[in-house]
């Protein structure tokens, strides 16, 4: 439990429809339904297109796009059947809105996720289900910390107008806006949280 909440673990492969349906049913049964879904599963790769294998292309699209589709569809079905609607937030990226070298498959998956978000928002609004996309810029994490200490990493930070990486806390309020009733009249929205990075070359 955290701040009065509760969490349950479930085994889930987002790219497998049967696994998703079983896990979502288990979550709904244990928690009394699903009101909010944060679609955050994702993988990335760094490679030029000519060095990208078919297997790696499939793996990234299966996780970042197909996985988001399967999980959102399962959650939306439960929300519709319960009759109370809900909020779905797909975690995309500024690389879905602009491109950078060596991350073509990832950028493609996130651009498609943004378009899928808009299409789902249009279709599911009648069920009181809101669907929005949060597009983080570069956020400091344990995974990328070493890179941003290199000269290449420091050069990338200098291209961000705020001249700094985002912190995880910078995503809290935007995510809460999209997930909560504070954003009740927002659907199909793409919200970038990037320190102004989209205003300069990625």
PDB file of C-alpha atoms in Angstrom:
ATOM      1  CA  UNK A   1       0.000   0.000   0.000  1.00  0.00           C
ATOM      2  CA  UNK A   2       1.154   3.536  -0.776  1.00  0.00           C
ATOM      3  CA  UNK A   3      -0.620   6.669   0.493  1.00  0.00           C
ATOM      4  CA  UNK A   4      -3.712   4.639   1.258  1.00  0.00           C
ATOM      5  CA  UNK A   5      -3.704   2.814  -2.068  1.00  0.00           C
ATOM      6  CA  UNK A   6      -3.150  -0.815  -2.902  1.00  0.00           C
ATOM      7  CA  UNK A   7      -1.294  -2.632  -5.656  1.00  0.00           C
ATOM      8  CA  UNK A   8      -1.551  -6.148  -7.012  1.00  0.00           C
ATOM      9  CA  UNK A   9       1.002  -7.913  -9.219  1.00  0.00           C
ATOM     10  CA  UNK A  10      -0.125  -9.575 -12.462  1.00  0.00           C
ATOM     11  CA  UNK A  11       1.797 -11.535 -15.075  1.00  0.00           C
ATOM     12  CA  UNK A  12       1.325  -9.848 -18.434  1.00  0.00           C
ATOM     13  CA  UNK A  13       2.771  -9.883 -21.964  1.00  0.00           C
ATOM     14  CA  UNK A  14       1.373  -6.750 -23.613  1.00  0.00           C
ATOM     15  CA  UNK A  15       1.950  -8.167 -27.095  1.00  0.00           C
ATOM     16  CA  UNK A  16      -0.197 -11.256 -26.420  1.00  0.00           C
ATOM     17  CA  UNK A  17      -3.944 -10.724 -26.586  1.00  0.00           C
ATOM     18  CA  UNK A  18      -4.896 -13.671 -24.387  1.00  0.00           C
ATOM     19  CA  UNK A  19      -2.386 -12.614 -21.730  1.00  0.00           C
ATOM     20  CA  UNK A  20      -3.726  -9.044 -21.784  1.00  0.00           C
ATOM     21  CA  UNK A  21      -7.376 -10.079 -21.514  1.00  0.00           C
ATOM     22  CA  UNK A  22      -6.661 -12.438 -18.606  1.00  0.00           C
ATOM     23  CA  UNK A  23      -4.594  -9.864 -16.719  1.00  0.00           C
ATOM     24  CA  UNK A  24      -7.110  -7.055 -17.214  1.00  0.00           C
ATOM     25  CA  UNK A  25      -9.963  -9.279 -16.037  1.00  0.00           C
ATOM     26  CA  UNK A  26      -7.942 -10.207 -12.942  1.00  0.00           C
ATOM     27  CA  UNK A  27      -7.202  -6.536 -12.211  1.00  0.00           C
ATOM     28  CA  UNK A  28     -10.836  -5.506 -12.673  1.00  0.00           C
ATOM     29  CA  UNK A  29     -12.021  -8.314 -10.407  1.00  0.00           C
ATOM     30  CA  UNK A  30      -9.481  -7.530  -7.679  1.00  0.00           C
ATOM     31  CA  UNK A  31      -9.896  -3.749  -7.789  1.00  0.00           C
ATOM     32  CA  UNK A  32     -13.607  -3.545  -8.497  1.00  0.00           C
ATOM     33  CA  UNK A  33     -13.170  -2.254 -12.038  1.00  0.00           C
ATOM     34  CA  UNK A  34     -10.801  -0.068 -14.035  1.00  0.00           C
ATOM     35  CA  UNK A  35     -11.138   3.722 -14.048  1.00  0.00           C
ATOM     36  CA  UNK A  36      -7.695   4.815 -15.272  1.00  0.00           C
ATOM     37  CA  UNK A  37      -5.196   3.108 -17.547  1.00  0.00           C
ATOM     38  CA  UNK A  38      -1.641   4.340 -18.039  1.00  0.00           C
ATOM     39  CA  UNK A  39      -0.184   2.596 -21.098  1.00  0.00           C
ATOM     40  CA  UNK A  40       3.541   2.783 -20.360  1.00  0.00           C
ATOM     41  CA  UNK A  41       5.133  -0.421 -21.680  1.00  0.00           C
ATOM     42  CA  UNK A  42       7.786   0.369 -24.255  1.00  0.00           C
ATOM     43  CA  UNK A  43      11.158  -0.619 -25.654  1.00  0.00           C
ATOM     44  CA  UNK A  44      13.620   1.239 -27.858  1.00  0.00           C
ATOM     45  CA  UNK A  45      16.662   0.653 -30.009  1.00  0.00           C
ATOM     46  CA  UNK A  46      19.468   2.763 -31.433  1.00  0.00           C
ATOM     47  CA  UNK A  47      20.313   1.794 -34.992  1.00  0.00           C
ATOM     48  CA  UNK A  48      20.099   3.243 -38.498  1.00  0.00           C
ATOM     49  CA  UNK A  49      17.327   1.873 -40.700  1.00  0.00           C
ATOM     50  CA  UNK A  50      19.703  -0.136 -42.879  1.00  0.00           C
ATOM     51  CA  UNK A  51      20.984  -1.962 -39.806  1.00  0.00           C
ATOM     52  CA  UNK A  52      17.537  -2.609 -38.327  1.00  0.00           C
ATOM     53  CA  UNK A  53      16.487  -6.238 -38.481  1.00  0.00           C
ATOM     54  CA  UNK A  54      12.964  -7.385 -39.191  1.00  0.00           C
ATOM     55  CA  UNK A  55      12.935  -9.100 -35.802  1.00  0.00           C
ATOM     56  CA  UNK A  56      13.855  -5.899 -33.956  1.00  0.00           C
ATOM     57  CA  UNK A  57      11.293  -3.891 -35.950  1.00  0.00           C
ATOM     58  CA  UNK A  58       8.584  -6.393 -35.003  1.00  0.00           C
ATOM     59  CA  UNK A  59       9.612  -6.436 -31.330  1.00  0.00           C
ATOM     60  CA  UNK A  60       9.424  -2.645 -30.980  1.00  0.00           C
ATOM     61  CA  UNK A  61       6.123  -2.298 -32.846  1.00  0.00           C
ATOM     62  CA  UNK A  62       4.630  -5.278 -30.996  1.00  0.00           C
ATOM     63  CA  UNK A  63       5.415  -3.718 -27.627  1.00  0.00           C
ATOM     64  CA  UNK A  64       4.975   0.004 -28.269  1.00  0.00           C
ATOM     65  CA  UNK A  65       1.985  -0.056 -30.614  1.00  0.00           C
ATOM     66  CA  UNK A  66       0.273  -3.447 -30.653  1.00  0.00           C
ATOM     67  CA  UNK A  67       0.708  -3.733 -26.898  1.00  0.00           C
ATOM     68  CA  UNK A  68      -0.863  -0.326 -26.321  1.00  0.00           C
ATOM     69  CA  UNK A  69      -3.746  -1.301 -28.608  1.00  0.00           C
ATOM     70  CA  UNK A  70      -4.416  -4.596 -26.842  1.00  0.00           C
ATOM     71  CA  UNK A  71      -4.267  -3.126 -23.333  1.00  0.00           C
ATOM     72  CA  UNK A  72      -6.338  -0.039 -24.215  1.00  0.00           C
ATOM     73  CA  UNK A  73      -8.951  -2.170 -25.983  1.00  0.00           C
ATOM     74  CA  UNK A  74      -9.290  -4.507 -23.013  1.00  0.00           C
ATOM     75  CA  UNK A  75      -9.533  -1.644 -20.511  1.00  0.00           C
ATOM     76  CA  UNK A  76     -11.973   0.334 -22.659  1.00  0.00           C
ATOM     77  CA  UNK A  77     -14.222  -2.703 -23.011  1.00  0.00           C
ATOM     78  CA  UNK A  78     -14.365  -3.059 -19.237  1.00  0.00           C
ATOM     79  CA  UNK A  79     -14.989   0.678 -18.793  1.00  0.00           C
ATOM     80  CA  UNK A  80     -17.803   0.620 -21.358  1.00  0.00           C
ATOM     81  CA  UNK A  81     -19.444  -2.446 -19.871  1.00  0.00           C
ATOM     82  CA  UNK A  82     -19.300  -0.915 -16.383  1.00  0.00           C
ATOM     83  CA  UNK A  83     -21.045   2.174 -17.751  1.00  0.00           C
ATOM     84  CA  UNK A  84     -18.860   4.715 -15.945  1.00  0.00           C
ATOM     85  CA  UNK A  85     -16.265   5.605 -18.568  1.00  0.00           C
ATOM     86  CA  UNK A  86     -12.695   6.309 -17.646  1.00  0.00           C
ATOM     87  CA  UNK A  87      -9.374   7.764 -18.710  1.00  0.00           C
ATOM     88  CA  UNK A  88      -6.658   6.181 -20.814  1.00  0.00           C
ATOM     89  CA  UNK A  89      -3.254   7.846 -21.062  1.00  0.00           C
ATOM     90  CA  UNK A  90      -0.868   6.482 -23.672  1.00  0.00           C
ATOM     91  CA  UNK A  91       2.757   7.333 -22.942  1.00  0.00           C
ATOM     92  CA  UNK A  92       4.176   8.406 -26.291  1.00  0.00           C
ATOM     93  CA  UNK A  93       7.260  10.603 -26.813  1.00  0.00           C
ATOM     94  CA  UNK A  94       8.360  13.811 -28.453  1.00  0.00           C
ATOM     95  CA  UNK A  95       9.980  11.447 -30.962  1.00  0.00           C
ATOM     96  CA  UNK A  96       6.441  10.715 -32.132  1.00  0.00           C
ATOM     97  CA  UNK A  97       6.125  14.399 -33.036  1.00  0.00           C
ATOM     98  CA  UNK A  98       9.611  14.989 -34.438  1.00  0.00           C
ATOM     99  CA  UNK A  99      12.435  12.795 -35.639  1.00  0.00           C
ATOM    100  CA  UNK A 100      16.022  12.196 -34.675  1.00  0.00           C
ATOM    101  CA  UNK A 101      18.647   9.959 -36.219  1.00  0.00           C
ATOM    102  CA  UNK A 102      19.210   6.349 -35.200  1.00  0.00           C
ATOM    103  CA  UNK A 103      15.820   5.902 -33.488  1.00  0.00           C
ATOM    104  CA  UNK A 104      13.594   5.441 -36.517  1.00  0.00           C
ATOM    105  CA  UNK A 105      11.615   2.400 -35.386  1.00  0.00           C
ATOM    106  CA  UNK A 106      10.965   3.865 -31.945  1.00  0.00           C
ATOM    107  CA  UNK A 107       9.891   7.208 -33.438  1.00  0.00           C
ATOM    108  CA  UNK A 108       7.636   5.418 -35.919  1.00  0.00           C
ATOM    109  CA  UNK A 109       5.967   3.430 -33.136  1.00  0.00           C
ATOM    110  CA  UNK A 110       5.326   6.559 -31.076  1.00  0.00           C
ATOM    111  CA  UNK A 111       3.971   8.541 -34.034  1.00  0.00           C
ATOM    112  CA  UNK A 112       1.555   5.698 -34.741  1.00  0.00           C
ATOM    113  CA  UNK A 113       0.620   5.587 -31.046  1.00  0.00           C
ATOM    114  CA  UNK A 114      -0.301   9.282 -31.135  1.00  0.00           C
ATOM    115  CA  UNK A 115      -2.544   8.771 -34.176  1.00  0.00           C
ATOM    116  CA  UNK A 116      -4.100   5.699 -32.536  1.00  0.00           C
ATOM    117  CA  UNK A 117      -4.769   7.799 -29.425  1.00  0.00           C
ATOM    118  CA  UNK A 118      -6.723  10.332 -31.483  1.00  0.00           C
ATOM    119  CA  UNK A 119      -8.727   7.635 -33.258  1.00  0.00           C
ATOM    120  CA  UNK A 120      -9.599   5.866 -29.992  1.00  0.00           C
ATOM    121  CA  UNK A 121     -10.588   9.207 -28.436  1.00  0.00           C
ATOM    122  CA  UNK A 122     -12.985   9.868 -31.309  1.00  0.00           C
ATOM    123  CA  UNK A 123     -14.648   6.458 -31.129  1.00  0.00           C
ATOM    124  CA  UNK A 124     -14.806   6.051 -27.363  1.00  0.00           C
ATOM    125  CA  UNK A 125     -15.969   9.547 -26.365  1.00  0.00           C
ATOM    126  CA  UNK A 126     -19.577   8.321 -26.598  1.00  0.00           C
ATOM    127  CA  UNK A 127     -18.765   5.877 -23.801  1.00  0.00           C
ATOM    128  CA  UNK A 128     -17.316   8.664 -21.601  1.00  0.00           C
ATOM    129  CA  UNK A 129     -13.838   7.225 -22.133  1.00  0.00           C
ATOM    130  CA  UNK A 130     -11.145   9.845 -22.601  1.00  0.00           C
ATOM    131  CA  UNK A 131      -7.930   8.907 -24.428  1.00  0.00           C
ATOM    132  CA  UNK A 132      -4.908  11.217 -24.403  1.00  0.00           C
ATOM    133  CA  UNK A 133      -1.185  10.954 -25.123  1.00  0.00           C
ATOM    134  CA  UNK A 134       1.585  12.219 -22.872  1.00  0.00           C
ATOM    135  CA  UNK A 135       4.783  12.924 -24.807  1.00  0.00           C
ATOM    136  CA  UNK A 136       7.818  13.227 -22.546  1.00  0.00           C
ATOM    137  CA  UNK A 137      11.070  14.663 -23.731  1.00  0.00           C
ATOM    138  CA  UNK A 138      14.350  13.380 -22.354  1.00  0.00           C
ATOM    139  CA  UNK A 139      13.855  12.434 -18.708  1.00  0.00           C
ATOM    140  CA  UNK A 140      16.776  11.588 -16.407  1.00  0.00           C
ATOM    141  CA  UNK A 141      16.663   7.946 -15.342  1.00  0.00           C
ATOM    142  CA  UNK A 142      19.144   5.325 -14.201  1.00  0.00           C
ATOM    143  CA  UNK A 143      19.043   3.860 -17.716  1.00  0.00           C
ATOM    144  CA  UNK A 144      20.279   6.996 -19.498  1.00  0.00           C
ATOM    145  CA  UNK A 145      22.273   8.755 -16.777  1.00  0.00           C
ATOM    146  CA  UNK A 146      25.661   7.518 -18.015  1.00  0.00           C
ATOM    147  CA  UNK A 147      24.925   8.650 -21.589  1.00  0.00           C
ATOM    148  CA  UNK A 148      24.066  12.169 -20.505  1.00  0.00           C
ATOM    149  CA  UNK A 149      27.448  12.440 -18.798  1.00  0.00           C
ATOM    150  CA  UNK A 150      29.198  11.908 -22.152  1.00  0.00           C
ATOM    151  CA  UNK A 151      30.016  14.720 -24.575  1.00  0.00           C
ATOM    152  CA  UNK A 152      27.249  13.544 -26.921  1.00  0.00           C
ATOM    153  CA  UNK A 153      24.782  13.559 -24.053  1.00  0.00           C
ATOM    154  CA  UNK A 154      25.830  17.014 -22.904  1.00  0.00           C
ATOM    155  CA  UNK A 155      25.476  18.288 -26.480  1.00  0.00           C
ATOM    156  CA  UNK A 156      21.914  16.953 -26.595  1.00  0.00           C
ATOM    157  CA  UNK A 157      21.076  18.728 -23.333  1.00  0.00           C
ATOM    158  CA  UNK A 158      22.376  21.990 -24.803  1.00  0.00           C
ATOM    159  CA  UNK A 159      19.770  21.664 -27.595  1.00  0.00           C
ATOM    160  CA  UNK A 160      16.938  21.676 -25.028  1.00  0.00           C
ATOM    161  CA  UNK A 161      15.820  25.297 -24.570  1.00  0.00           C
ATOM    162  CA  UNK A 162      15.619  24.902 -20.780  1.00  0.00           C
ATOM    163  CA  UNK A 163      19.169  23.459 -20.890  1.00  0.00           C
ATOM    164  CA  UNK A 164      18.288  20.591 -18.591  1.00  0.00           C
ATOM    165  CA  UNK A 165      16.870  17.096 -18.588  1.00  0.00           C
ATOM    166  CA  UNK A 166      13.390  16.532 -17.261  1.00  0.00           C
ATOM    167  CA  UNK A 167      12.980  14.883 -13.884  1.00  0.00           C
ATOM    168  CA  UNK A 168      10.407  12.191 -13.170  1.00  0.00           C
ATOM    169  CA  UNK A 169       8.540  14.682 -10.970  1.00  0.00           C
ATOM    170  CA  UNK A 170       8.059  16.937 -14.015  1.00  0.00           C
ATOM    171  CA  UNK A 171       5.628  14.348 -15.378  1.00  0.00           C
ATOM    172  CA  UNK A 172       3.468  14.110 -12.247  1.00  0.00           C
ATOM    173  CA  UNK A 173       1.158  17.079 -12.777  1.00  0.00           C
ATOM    174  CA  UNK A 174       0.690  16.579 -16.550  1.00  0.00           C
ATOM    175  CA  UNK A 175      -0.119  12.904 -15.987  1.00  0.00           C
ATOM    176  CA  UNK A 176      -2.555  13.712 -13.190  1.00  0.00           C
ATOM    177  CA  UNK A 177      -4.239  16.306 -15.416  1.00  0.00           C
ATOM    178  CA  UNK A 178      -4.871  13.768 -18.171  1.00  0.00           C
ATOM    179  CA  UNK A 179      -5.847  10.951 -15.819  1.00  0.00           C
ATOM    180  CA  UNK A 180      -8.124  12.843 -13.453  1.00  0.00           C
ATOM    181  CA  UNK A 181     -11.348  14.797 -13.623  1.00  0.00           C
ATOM    182  CA  UNK A 182      -9.224  17.950 -13.832  1.00  0.00           C
ATOM    183  CA  UNK A 183      -8.924  17.065 -17.531  1.00  0.00           C
ATOM    184  CA  UNK A 184     -12.557  16.019 -17.955  1.00  0.00           C
ATOM    185  CA  UNK A 185     -12.975  18.030 -21.189  1.00  0.00           C
ATOM    186  CA  UNK A 186      -9.720  16.803 -22.729  1.00  0.00           C
ATOM    187  CA  UNK A 187      -9.652  13.870 -25.114  1.00  0.00           C
ATOM    188  CA  UNK A 188      -7.518  13.202 -28.157  1.00  0.00           C
ATOM    189  CA  UNK A 189      -4.921  15.585 -26.730  1.00  0.00           C
ATOM    190  CA  UNK A 190      -1.190  15.254 -27.262  1.00  0.00           C
ATOM    191  CA  UNK A 191       0.651  16.878 -24.362  1.00  0.00           C
ATOM    192  CA  UNK A 192       4.406  17.406 -24.678  1.00  0.00           C
ATOM    193  CA  UNK A 193       6.518  17.751 -21.530  1.00  0.00           C
ATOM    194  CA  UNK A 194       9.959  18.439 -22.913  1.00  0.00           C
ATOM    195  CA  UNK A 195      11.506  21.689 -21.686  1.00  0.00           C
ATOM    196  CA  UNK A 196      10.814  23.184 -25.115  1.00  0.00           C
ATOM    197  CA  UNK A 197      12.856  20.528 -26.962  1.00  0.00           C
ATOM    198  CA  UNK A 198      10.379  20.339 -29.828  1.00  0.00           C
ATOM    199  CA  UNK A 199      11.141  23.992 -30.553  1.00  0.00           C
ATOM    200  CA  UNK A 200      14.710  23.081 -31.502  1.00  0.00           C
ATOM    201  CA  UNK A 201      16.253  20.245 -33.553  1.00  0.00           C
ATOM    202  CA  UNK A 202      15.877  16.869 -31.852  1.00  0.00           C
TER     203      UNK A 202
END
